[in-house]
């Protein structure tokens, strides 16, 4: 099922640890994705805007929510349940491309954050490393 719902500014859409039942596509407004430390302090890790997809990770891997989502302004969201998400992933090339781009951007952001934190990242088995290595060989 796919419906549209609204969230007021500062309203919680979902919390870290909750069971993942829905993915969301932003129709209007902005949504903040927050990580929380062990003491409950929230850190904004991403701002999402119109047409962004979020909440999909739990539908894919069946794990509880890994972050908290809060409306940063009045927002209208398309709510996609698990059955509709599975259908769109399988039968809608447009949706599948959006999903892959979303996951790819998150992976790039995560790798960038690890790099900026001074954390060592082993890239030898990643596609990015292989592509960079291939370009150097062709030169």
MMTF fields as JSON, N, C-alpha, C and O atoms, coordinates in Angstrom:
{
  "mmtfVersion": "1.0.0",
  "mmtfProducer": "UNKNOWN",
  "numBonds": 555,
  "numAtoms": 556,
  "numGroups": 139,
  "numChains": 1,
  "numModels": 1,
  "chainsPerModel": [1],
  "groupsPerChain": [139],
  "chainIdList": ["A"],
  "bondAtomList": [4, 2, 8, 6, 12, 10, 16, 14, 20, 18, 24, 22, 28, 26, 32, 30, 36, 34, 40, 38, 44, 42, 48, 46, 52, 50, 56, 54, 60, 58, 64, 62, 68, 66, 72, 70, 76, 74, 80, 78, 84, 82, 88, 86, 92, 90, 96, 94, 100, 98, 104, 102, 108, 106, 112, 110, 116, 114, 120, 118, 124, 122, 128, 126, 132, 130, 136, 134, 140, 138, 144, 142, 148, 146, 152, 150, 156, 154, 160, 158, 164, 162, 168, 166, 172, 170, 176, 174, 180, 178, 184, 182, 188, 186, 192, 190, 196, 194, 200, 198, 204, 202, 208, 206, 212, 210, 216, 214, 220, 218, 224, 222, 228, 226, 232, 230, 236, 234, 240, 238, 244, 242, 248, 246, 252, 250, 256, 254, 260, 258, 264, 262, 268, 266, 272, 270, 276, 274, 280, 278, 284, 282, 288, 286, 292, 290, 296, 294, 300, 298, 304, 302, 308, 306, 312, 310, 316, 314, 320, 318, 324, 322, 328, 326, 332, 330, 336, 334, 340, 338, 344, 342, 348, 346, 352, 350, 356, 354, 360, 358, 364, 362, 368, 366, 372, 370, 376, 374, 380, 378, 384, 382, 388, 386, 392, 390, 396, 394, 400, 398, 404, 402, 408, 406, 412, 410, 416, 414, 420, 418, 424, 422, 428, 426, 432, 430, 436, 434, 440, 438, 444, 442, 448, 446, 452, 450, 456, 454, 460, 458, 464, 462, 468, 466, 472, 470, 476, 474, 480, 478, 484, 482, 488, 486, 492, 490, 496, 494, 500, 498, 504, 502, 508, 506, 512, 510, 516, 514, 520, 518, 524, 522, 528, 526, 532, 530, 536, 534, 540, 538, 544, 542, 548, 546, 552, 550],
  "bondOrderList": [1, 1, 1, 1, 1, 1, 1, 1, 1, 1, 1, 1, 1, 1, 1, 1, 1, 1, 1, 1, 1, 1, 1, 1, 1, 1, 1, 1, 1, 1, 1, 1, 1, 1, 1, 1, 1, 1, 1, 1, 1, 1, 1, 1, 1, 1, 1, 1, 1, 1, 1, 1, 1, 1, 1, 1, 1, 1, 1, 1, 1, 1, 1, 1, 1, 1, 1, 1, 1, 1, 1, 1, 1, 1, 1, 1, 1, 1, 1, 1, 1, 1, 1, 1, 1, 1, 1, 1, 1, 1, 1, 1, 1, 1, 1, 1, 1, 1, 1, 1, 1, 1, 1, 1, 1, 1, 1, 1, 1, 1, 1, 1, 1, 1, 1, 1, 1, 1, 1, 1, 1, 1, 1, 1, 1, 1, 1, 1, 1, 1, 1, 1, 1, 1, 1, 1, 1, 1],
  "groupList": [{"groupName": "UNK", "atomNameList": ["N", "CA", "C", "O"], "elementList": ["N", "C", "C", "O"], "formalChargeList": [0, 0, 0, 0], "bondAtomList": [1, 0, 2, 1, 3, 2], "bondOrderList": [1, 1, 2], "singleLetterCode": "X", "chemCompType": "L-PEPTIDE LINKING"}],
  "groupTypeList": [0, 0, 0, 0, 0, 0, 0, 0, 0, 0, 0, 0, 0, 0, 0, 0, 0, 0, 0, 0, 0, 0, 0, 0, 0, 0, 0, 0, 0, 0, 0, 0, 0, 0, 0, 0, 0, 0, 0, 0, 0, 0, 0, 0, 0, 0, 0, 0, 0, 0, 0, 0, 0, 0, 0, 0, 0, 0, 0, 0, 0, 0, 0, 0, 0, 0, 0, 0, 0, 0, 0, 0, 0, 0, 0, 0, 0, 0, 0, 0, 0, 0, 0, 0, 0, 0, 0, 0, 0, 0, 0, 0, 0, 0, 0, 0, 0, 0, 0, 0, 0, 0, 0, 0, 0, 0, 0, 0, 0, 0, 0, 0, 0, 0, 0, 0, 0, 0, 0, 0, 0, 0, 0, 0, 0, 0, 0, 0, 0, 0, 0, 0, 0, 0, 0, 0, 0, 0, 0],
  "groupIdList": [1, 2, 3, 4, 5, 6, 7, 8, 9, 10, 11, 12, 13, 14, 15, 16, 17, 18, 19, 20, 21, 22, 23, 24, 25, 26, 27, 28, 29, 30, 31, 32, 33, 34, 35, 36, 37, 38, 39, 40, 41, 42, 43, 44, 45, 46, 47, 48, 49, 50, 51, 52, 53, 54, 55, 56, 57, 58, 59, 60, 61, 62, 63, 64, 65, 66, 67, 68, 69, 70, 71, 72, 73, 74, 75, 76, 77, 78, 79, 80, 81, 82, 83, 84, 85, 86, 87, 88, 89, 90, 91, 92, 93, 94, 95, 96, 97, 98, 99, 100, 101, 102, 103, 104, 105, 106, 107, 108, 109, 110, 111, 112, 113, 114, 115, 116, 117, 118, 119, 120, 121, 122, 123, 124, 125, 126, 127, 128, 129, 130, 131, 132, 133, 134, 135, 136, 137, 138, 139],
  "secStructList": [7, 3, 3, 3, 3, 3, 3, 7, 6, 6, 7, 3, 3, 3, 7, 6, 6, 1, 7, 7, 7, 3, 3, 3, 3, 3, 3, 3, 1, 7, 3, 3, 3, 3, 3, 3, 7, 6, 6, 7, 7, 3, 3, 3, 3, 3, 3, 3, 7, 6, 6, 7, 3, 3, 1, 7, 2, 2, 2, 2, 2, 7, 7, 7, 7, 1, 1, 3, 3, 3, 3, 1, 1, 1, 3, 3, 3, 3, 3, 3, 3, 2, 2, 2, 2, 2, 2, 2, 2, 2, 2, 7, 2, 2, 2, 2, 2, 2, 2, 2, 2, 2, 2, 2, 2, 2, 2, 2, 2, 2, 2, 2, 2, 2, 2, 2, 6, 6, 7, 7, 7, 7, 7, 6, 6, 1, 2, 2, 2, 2, 2, 2, 2, 2, 2, 2, 2, 2, 7],
  "xCoordList": [0.835, 0.0, 0.882, 1.967, 0.407, 1.132, 0.148, -0.861, 0.432, -0.427, 0.444, 1.67, -0.207, 0.513, 0.063, -1.123, 1.025, 0.724, 1.565, 2.556, 1.173, 1.916, 2.478, 1.906, 3.607, 4.246, 4.53, 5.004, 4.243, 4.516, 5.992, 6.698, 6.445, 7.824, 8.135, 7.355, 9.287, 9.809, 9.073, 9.355, 8.142, 7.449, 8.332, 8.947, 8.386, 9.18, 8.435, 7.26, 9.134, 8.571, 8.806, 7.892, 10.024, 10.337, 11.56, 12.338, 11.719, 12.829, 13.768, 13.367, 15.03, 16.026, 15.522, 15.006, 15.679, 15.284, 13.886, 13.566, 13.035, 11.691, 11.751, 12.686, 10.732, 10.634, 10.365, 9.598, 10.988, 10.829, 9.602, 9.565, 8.6, 7.375, 7.186, 6.488, 7.815, 7.563, 8.843, 9.781, 8.851, 9.829, 9.048, 7.818, 9.764, 9.115, 9.789, 10.999, 8.987, 9.495, 8.974, 7.775, 9.872, 9.477, 8.82, 9.421, 7.589, 6.863, 7.099, 7.23, 7.153, 7.487, 8.032, 7.726, 8.847, 9.423, 10.831, 11.461, 11.312, 12.657, 12.588, 11.791, 13.446, 13.512, 14.96, 15.867, 15.172, 16.509, 16.664, 15.762, 17.809, 18.14, 19.177, 20.214, 18.89, 19.723, 20.235, 19.516, 21.477, 22.05, 22.049, 22.181, 21.902, 21.911, 23.027, 23.25, 23.734, 24.77, 24.122, 22.905, 24.936, 24.427, 23.742, 23.004, 23.985, 23.4, 22.17, 21.616, 21.744, 20.558, 20.8, 19.847, 22.055, 22.351, 22.222, 22.813, 21.436, 21.207, 22.206, 22.548, 22.665, 23.533, 22.898, 22.595, 22.698, 22.139, 23.178, 24.287, 22.83, 23.782, 23.402, 24.238, 22.141, 21.732, 20.446, 19.565, 20.352, 19.113, 18.582, 19.289, 17.328, 16.689, 15.66, 15.022, 15.512, 14.624, 13.667, 13.631, 12.902, 11.91, 12.495, 13.601, 11.737, 12.051, 13.035, 13.297, 13.589, 14.504, 13.723, 12.6, 14.354, 13.824, 14.542, 15.758, 13.812, 14.46, 13.613, 12.436, 14.236, 13.542, 13.531, 12.887, 14.241, 14.219, 15.117, 14.88, 16.141, 17.118, 16.461, 16.767, 15.576, 14.911, 13.983, 13.761, 13.436, 12.603, 13.459, 13.008, 14.689, 15.597, 16.172, 16.153, 16.687, 17.407, 16.621, 17.101, 15.418, 14.532, 15.072, 14.588, 16.052, 16.573, 15.788, 15.157, 15.816, 15.159, 15.808, 16.904, 15.12, 15.62, 16.994, 17.232, 17.895, 19.263, 19.442, 20.502, 18.402, 18.474, 17.064, 16.084, 16.989, 15.713, 15.468, 16.381, 14.234, 13.861, 12.876, 11.884, 13.167, 12.332, 12.08, 12.998, 10.824, 10.492, 11.157, 10.962, 11.938, 12.591, 11.679, 11.897, 10.666, 9.615, 8.369, 8.451, 7.231, 6.025, 6.324, 6.809, 6.03, 6.44, 5.317, 4.556, 5.234, 4.306, 5.13, 6.06, 4.781, 5.553, 4.658, 3.534, 5.162, 4.516, 5.018, 6.225, 4.092, 4.419, 4.297, 3.256, 5.376, 5.409, 5.587, 6.605, 4.588, 4.705, 5.591, 6.019, 5.855, 6.789, 6.374, 7.214, 5.093, 4.62, 4.793, 5.251, 4.428, 4.565, 6.037, 6.414, 6.863, 8.304, 8.886, 9.66, 8.516, 9.005, 8.532, 9.298, 7.272, 6.731, 7.475, 7.904, 7.627, 8.313, 9.772, 10.29, 10.428, 11.831, 11.975, 12.964, 10.984, 11.055, 10.558, 11.125, 9.505, 8.841, 8.953, 8.502, 9.536, 9.652, 11.122, 11.802, 11.616, 13.017, 13.316, 14.406, 12.363, 12.57, 12.786, 13.706, 11.94, 12.082, 13.389, 14.081, 13.73, 14.959, 16.18, 17.111, 16.188, 17.301, 17.376, 18.468, 16.239, 16.222, 16.791, 17.579, 16.397, 16.879, 18.392, 19.088, 18.894, 20.338, 21.114, 22.154, 20.625, 21.294, 21.308, 22.314, 20.203, 20.123, 21.162, 21.896, 21.224, 22.173, 23.614, 24.492, 23.868, 25.216, 25.662, 26.795, 24.776, 25.116, 25.412, 26.326, 24.655, 24.904, 26.247, 26.967, 26.586, 27.88, 29.015, 29.995, 28.887, 29.912, 30.053, 31.165, 28.915, 28.945, 29.632, 30.446, 29.311, 29.907, 31.406, 32.172, 31.833, 33.27, 33.963, 35.073, 33.311, 33.875, 33.982, 34.976, 32.97, 33.001, 34.097, 34.799, 34.252, 35.316, 36.678, 37.569, 36.832, 38.093, 38.384, 39.51, 37.348, 37.509, 37.767, 38.4, 37.288, 37.515, 38.919, 39.306, 39.678, 41.011, 40.992, 42.021, 39.815, 39.695, 40.261, 40.002, 41.024, 41.569, 40.454, 39.718, 40.33, 39.328, 40.046, 40.85, 39.762, 40.362, 39.562, 38.42, 40.156, 39.457, 39.817, 39.228, 40.746, 41.253, 40.186, 40.349, 39.109, 38.064, 36.837, 35.832, 36.895, 35.733, 35.781, 36.848, 34.613, 34.505, 35.235, 35.864, 35.158, 35.82, 37.327, 37.938, 37.914, 39.354, 39.701, 40.67, 38.904, 39.173, 39.079, 39.877, 38.099, 37.943, 39.118, 39.638, 39.54, 40.683, 41.945, 42.733, 42.138, 43.306, 43.312, 44.365, 42.156, 42.021, 42.391, 43.062, 41.956, 42.271, 43.77, 44.325, 44.425, 45.869, 46.623, 47.632, 46.157, 46.817, 46.709, 47.654, 45.567, 45.351, 46.186, 46.414, 46.653, 47.408, 48.738, 49.488],
  "yCoordList": [-1.183, 0.0, 1.249, 1.26, 2.271, 3.538, 4.661, 4.807, 5.452, 6.571, 7.799, 7.708, 8.941, 10.171, 10.644, 10.61, 11.082, 11.592, 12.832, 13.072, 13.612, 14.83, 14.744, 14.104, 15.406, 15.515, 16.987, 17.695, 17.438, 18.82, 18.992, 18.025, 20.236, 20.549, 19.968, 20.119, 19.303, 18.677, 17.402, 16.852, 16.926, 15.675, 14.481, 14.459, 13.499, 12.295, 11.391, 11.078, 10.98, 10.07, 8.626, 7.802, 8.329, 7.051, 7.223, 8.162, 6.297, 6.342, 5.164, 4.082, 5.412, 4.346, 3.194, 3.413, 1.971, 0.787, 0.282, -0.865, 1.126, 0.677, -0.317, -0.312, -1.169, -2.101, -1.312, -0.349, -1.717, -1.028, -1.569, -2.733, -0.713, -1.115, -0.387, -0.875, 0.794, 1.632, 2.3, 2.528, 2.603, 3.515, 4.779, 4.759, 5.871, 7.152, 7.856, 7.749, 8.573, 9.447, 10.843, 11.034, 11.809, 13.174, 13.851, 13.954, 14.31, 15.061, 16.558, 17.296, 16.997, 18.392, 18.442, 17.588, 19.465, 19.63, 19.078, 18.74, 18.994, 18.481, 17.557, 17.758, 16.537, 15.566, 15.445, 15.368, 15.43, 15.227, 13.792, 13.229, 13.208, 11.87, 12.049, 12.677, 11.494, 11.683, 10.349, 9.349, 10.354, 9.238, 9.661, 10.845, 8.698, 8.991, 8.214, 7.043, 8.877, 8.159, 7.43, 7.481, 6.761, 5.975, 6.827, 6.306, 8.134, 9.035, 9.767, 10.63, 9.426, 10.032, 11.326, 11.945, 11.756, 12.987, 12.712, 11.771, 13.556, 13.405, 14.222, 15.349, 13.623, 14.309, 14.207, 13.111, 15.351, 15.37, 14.829, 15.357, 13.785, 13.188, 13.422, 13.285, 13.774, 13.979, 14.791, 14.623, 15.678, 16.407, 15.922, 15.938, 15.492, 14.977, 15.972, 16.682, 16.007, 16.976, 16.28, 15.052, 17.08, 16.58, 15.48, 15.608, 14.409, 13.232, 12.262, 11.2, 12.599, 11.666, 10.501, 10.656, 9.337, 8.108, 7.848, 8.019, 7.44, 7.063, 6.021, 5.835, 5.345, 4.311, 2.963, 2.026, 2.86, 1.633, 0.53, -0.649, 0.899, -0.106, -1.235, -2.405, -0.902, -1.919, -2.811, -3.967, -2.277, -3.113, -4.101, -5.193, -3.708, -4.583, -5.666, -6.847, -5.26, -6.238, -6.719, -7.567, -6.18, -6.598, -6.277, -6.835, -5.4, -4.972, -3.761, -3.074, -3.489, -2.285, -1.013, -1.05, 0.078, 1.371, 1.663, 1.447, 2.156, 2.456, 3.923, 4.32, 4.733, 6.167, 6.674, 5.94, 7.932, 8.593, 9.62, 10.347, 9.677, 10.645, 11.647, 11.27, 12.933, 14.009, 15.034, 15.417, 15.472, 16.516, 17.823, 18.28, 18.421, 19.7, 20.878, 21.995, 20.615, 21.579, 20.77, 19.552, 21.42, 20.687, 19.919, 20.489, 18.622, 17.762, 16.821, 16.327, 16.586, 15.614, 14.442, 14.628, 13.231, 12.046, 10.979, 10.766, 10.312, 9.106, 7.955, 7.766, 7.193, 6.065, 4.788, 4.522, 4.0, 2.773, 1.591, 1.486, 0.7, -0.459, -1.537, -1.407, -2.585, -3.623, -4.298, -4.523, -4.622, -5.298, -4.398, -4.85, -3.137, -2.187, -1.947, -1.847, -1.855, -1.668, -2.84, -2.637, -4.059, -5.251, -5.241, -5.563, -4.871, -4.813, -3.777, -4.075, -2.561, -1.499, -1.857, -1.573, -2.471, -2.866, -3.865, -3.854, -4.721, -5.784, -5.335, -5.723, -4.523, -4.236, -2.797, -2.501, -1.907, -0.518, -0.135, 0.134, -0.107, 0.286, 1.679, 1.911, 2.604, 3.961, 3.928, 4.565, 3.189, 3.077, 2.379, 2.787, 1.33, 0.591, 1.496, 1.414, 2.357, 3.295, 4.269, 4.559, 4.773, 5.671, 4.953, 5.528, 3.707, 2.92, 2.722, 2.92, 2.337, 2.109, 3.41, 3.412, 4.511, 5.808, 6.207, 6.711, 5.986, 6.31, 5.532, 6.105, 4.232, 3.39, 3.722, 3.707, 4.021, 4.388, 5.694, 5.801, 6.685, 7.966, 7.79, 8.423, 6.945, 6.705, 6.025, 6.349, 5.085, 4.41, 5.407, 5.396, 6.269, 7.296, 8.225, 8.543, 8.655, 9.527, 8.838, 9.448, 7.584, 6.83, 6.685, 6.883, 6.342, 6.23, 7.572, 7.626, 8.656, 9.991, 10.353, 10.944, 10.005, 10.29, 9.493, 10.019, 8.237, 7.42, 8.002, 8.05, 8.442, 9.031, 10.32, 10.552, 11.159, 12.429, 12.238, 13.085, 11.143, 10.854, 10.332, 10.143, 10.098, 9.539, 8.03, 7.413, 7.435, 5.987, 5.351, 5.818, 4.298, 3.584, 2.788, 2.062, 2.926, 2.196, 1.321, 1.812, 0.047, -0.892, -0.838, -1.296, -0.281, -0.105, -1.157, -1.164, -2.03, -2.937, -3.831, -4.281, -4.102, -4.962, -4.191, -4.802, -2.875, -2.1, -1.798, -1.766, -1.579, -1.246, 0.061, 0.203, 1.02, 2.311, 2.113, 2.709, 1.293, 1.029, 0.379, 0.763, -0.603, -1.309, -0.361, -0.447, 0.546, 1.498, 2.471, 2.767, 2.97, 3.884, 3.187, 3.766, 1.969, 1.196, 0.942, 0.996, 0.67, 0.414, 1.66, 1.557, 2.841, 4.095, 4.352, 4.809, 4.062, 4.283, 3.362, 3.764, 2.153, 1.191, 1.637, 1.462, 2.214, 2.637, 3.84, 4.053, 4.64, 5.869, 5.585, 6.513],
  "zCoordList": [0.0, 0.0, 0.0, 0.581, -0.645, -0.752, -0.449, -1.14, 0.575, 0.945, 1.169, 1.229, 1.291, 1.605, 2.981, 3.31, 3.772, 5.109, 5.367, 4.677, 6.354, 6.678, 8.094, 8.977, 8.279, 9.586, 9.836, 8.948, 11.031, 11.42, 11.734, 12.021, 11.677, 12.037, 13.418, 14.358, 13.523, 14.747, 15.162, 16.227, 14.344, 14.662, 14.292, 13.225, 15.18, 14.937, 13.957, 14.152, 12.905, 11.906, 12.344, 12.307, 12.755, 13.398, 14.275, 14.107, 15.219, 16.172, 15.971, 15.543, 16.295, 16.276, 17.149, 18.245, 16.65, 17.403, 17.104, 17.417, 16.496, 16.143, 14.99, 14.189, 14.925, 13.809, 12.528, 12.537, 11.444, 10.162, 9.44, 9.038, 9.28, 8.593, 7.27, 6.381, 7.139, 5.977, 5.49, 6.254, 4.203, 3.612, 3.259, 3.195, 3.033, 2.769, 1.601, 1.406, 0.833, -0.228, 0.092, 0.293, 0.136, 0.494, -0.708, -1.777, -0.523, -1.553, -1.376, -2.353, -0.124, 0.176, 1.596, 2.428, 1.855, 3.181, 3.284, 2.282, 4.515, 4.802, 6.009, 6.926, 5.985, 7.079, 7.522, 6.693, 8.826, 9.377, 9.85, 10.472, 9.551, 10.037, 11.138, 10.93, 12.304, 13.489, 14.017, 14.029, 14.447, 15.202, 16.66, 16.968, 17.555, 18.987, 19.654, 19.348, 20.578, 21.327, 22.506, 22.685, 23.295, 24.428, 25.492, 26.327, 25.462, 26.456, 25.919, 26.599, 24.707, 24.122, 23.375, 22.9, 23.255, 22.515, 21.017, 20.488, 20.349, 18.911, 18.108, 18.465, 17.014, 16.064, 14.687, 14.217, 14.04, 12.691, 11.719, 11.641, 10.981, 10.041, 8.582, 7.689, 8.341, 6.956, 6.919, 7.762, 5.927, 5.667, 4.328, 3.32, 4.333, 3.121, 2.619, 3.396, 1.298, 0.654, -0.313, -0.398, -1.03, -1.982, -2.869, -3.394, -3.021, -3.847, -3.209, -3.775, -2.044, -1.381, -0.778, -0.296, -0.822, -0.245, 1.074, 1.157, 2.097, 3.36, 4.077, 3.769, 5.041, 5.798, 5.116, 5.589, 4.007, 3.205, 3.752, 3.488, 4.507, 4.945, 5.735, 5.508, 6.646, 7.45, 6.649, 7.01, 5.553, 4.692, 3.909, 3.563, 3.637, 2.895, 3.801, 3.454, 4.968, 5.806, 7.029, 7.781, 7.229, 8.331, 9.729, 10.714, 9.827, 11.126, 11.615, 10.812, 12.919, 13.441, 12.876, 12.317, 13.034, 12.551, 13.136, 14.324, 12.292, 12.731, 13.097, 13.581, 12.866, 13.144, 13.438, 13.317, 13.824, 14.09, 12.987, 12.597, 12.486, 11.45, 12.041, 12.664, 11.834, 12.368, 11.262, 10.538, 11.141, 10.168, 10.599, 11.725, 9.704, 9.997, 9.675, 10.145, 8.876, 8.572, 8.232, 8.078, 8.115, 7.738, 6.456, 5.479, 6.467, 5.356, 4.942, 5.773, 3.636, 3.074, 2.551, 1.766, 2.994, 2.64, 2.031, 2.485, 1.004, 0.508, 1.365, 1.522, 1.916, 2.789, 1.962, 1.361, 1.94, 1.144, 2.096, 2.78, 2.136, 3.02, 2.387, 1.24, 3.138, 2.715, 1.405, 0.534, 1.261, 0.046, -1.178, -2.227, -1.039, -2.164, -2.485, -3.653, -1.451, -1.637, -2.428, -3.362, -2.057, -2.763, -4.215, -5.123, -4.432, -5.789, -6.63, -7.745, -6.099, -6.841, -7.111, -8.19, -6.147, -6.327, -7.464, -8.197, -7.599, -8.61, -9.985, -11.006, -10.014, -11.282, -11.782, -12.889, -11.005, -11.445, -11.604, -10.614, -12.847, -13.058, -12.498, -11.976, -12.601, -12.087, -10.569, -10.058, -9.855, -8.404, -8.051, -7.117, -8.794, -8.522, -8.676, -7.875, -9.695, -9.893, -8.716, -8.227, -8.259, -7.096, -5.875, -5.124, -5.68, -4.544, -4.608, -3.613, -5.766, -5.921, -5.722, -5.063, -6.28, -6.093, -4.618, -4.119, -3.928, -2.502, -1.711, -0.906, -1.939, -1.206, -1.575, -0.712, -2.847, -3.292, -2.642, -2.173, -2.612, -1.977, -0.495, 0.034, 0.174, 1.6, 1.814, 2.758, 0.941, 1.046, 0.841, 1.586, -0.167, -0.405, 0.802, 1.223, 1.352, 2.536, 3.705, 4.399, 3.921, 5.029, 4.842, 5.786, 3.635, 3.368, 3.569, 4.098, 3.149, 3.341, 4.811, 5.232, 5.599, 7.033, 7.717, 8.581, 7.343, 7.929, 7.594, 8.442, 6.359, 5.914, 6.684, 7.124, 6.842, 7.551, 9.04, 9.671, 9.603, 11.021, 11.28, 12.433, 10.229, 10.386, 10.542, 10.818, 10.363, 10.469, 9.211, 8.102, 9.38, 8.234, 7.567, 8.235, 6.255, 5.498, 4.486, 3.694, 4.51, 3.567, 2.272, 2.225, 1.225, -0.038, -1.079, -2.16, -0.795, -1.825, -2.435, -3.569, -1.73, -2.269, -2.729, -3.094, -2.72, -3.129, -4.614, -5.227, -5.175, -6.592, -6.876, -7.925, -5.95, -6.137, -6.3, -7.187, -5.465, -5.541, -6.879, -7.534, -7.274, -8.531, -9.719, -10.653, -9.682, -10.784, -10.823, -11.899, -9.664, -9.614, -10.092, -10.84, -9.674, -10.057, -11.563, -12.198, -12.127, -13.555, -14.358, -15.385, -13.899, -14.583, -14.582, -15.581, -13.466, -13.38, -14.323, -14.901, -14.484, -15.37, -16.819, -17.588, -17.208, -18.592, -18.982, -20.173, -18.026, -18.319, -18.938, -19.242]
}
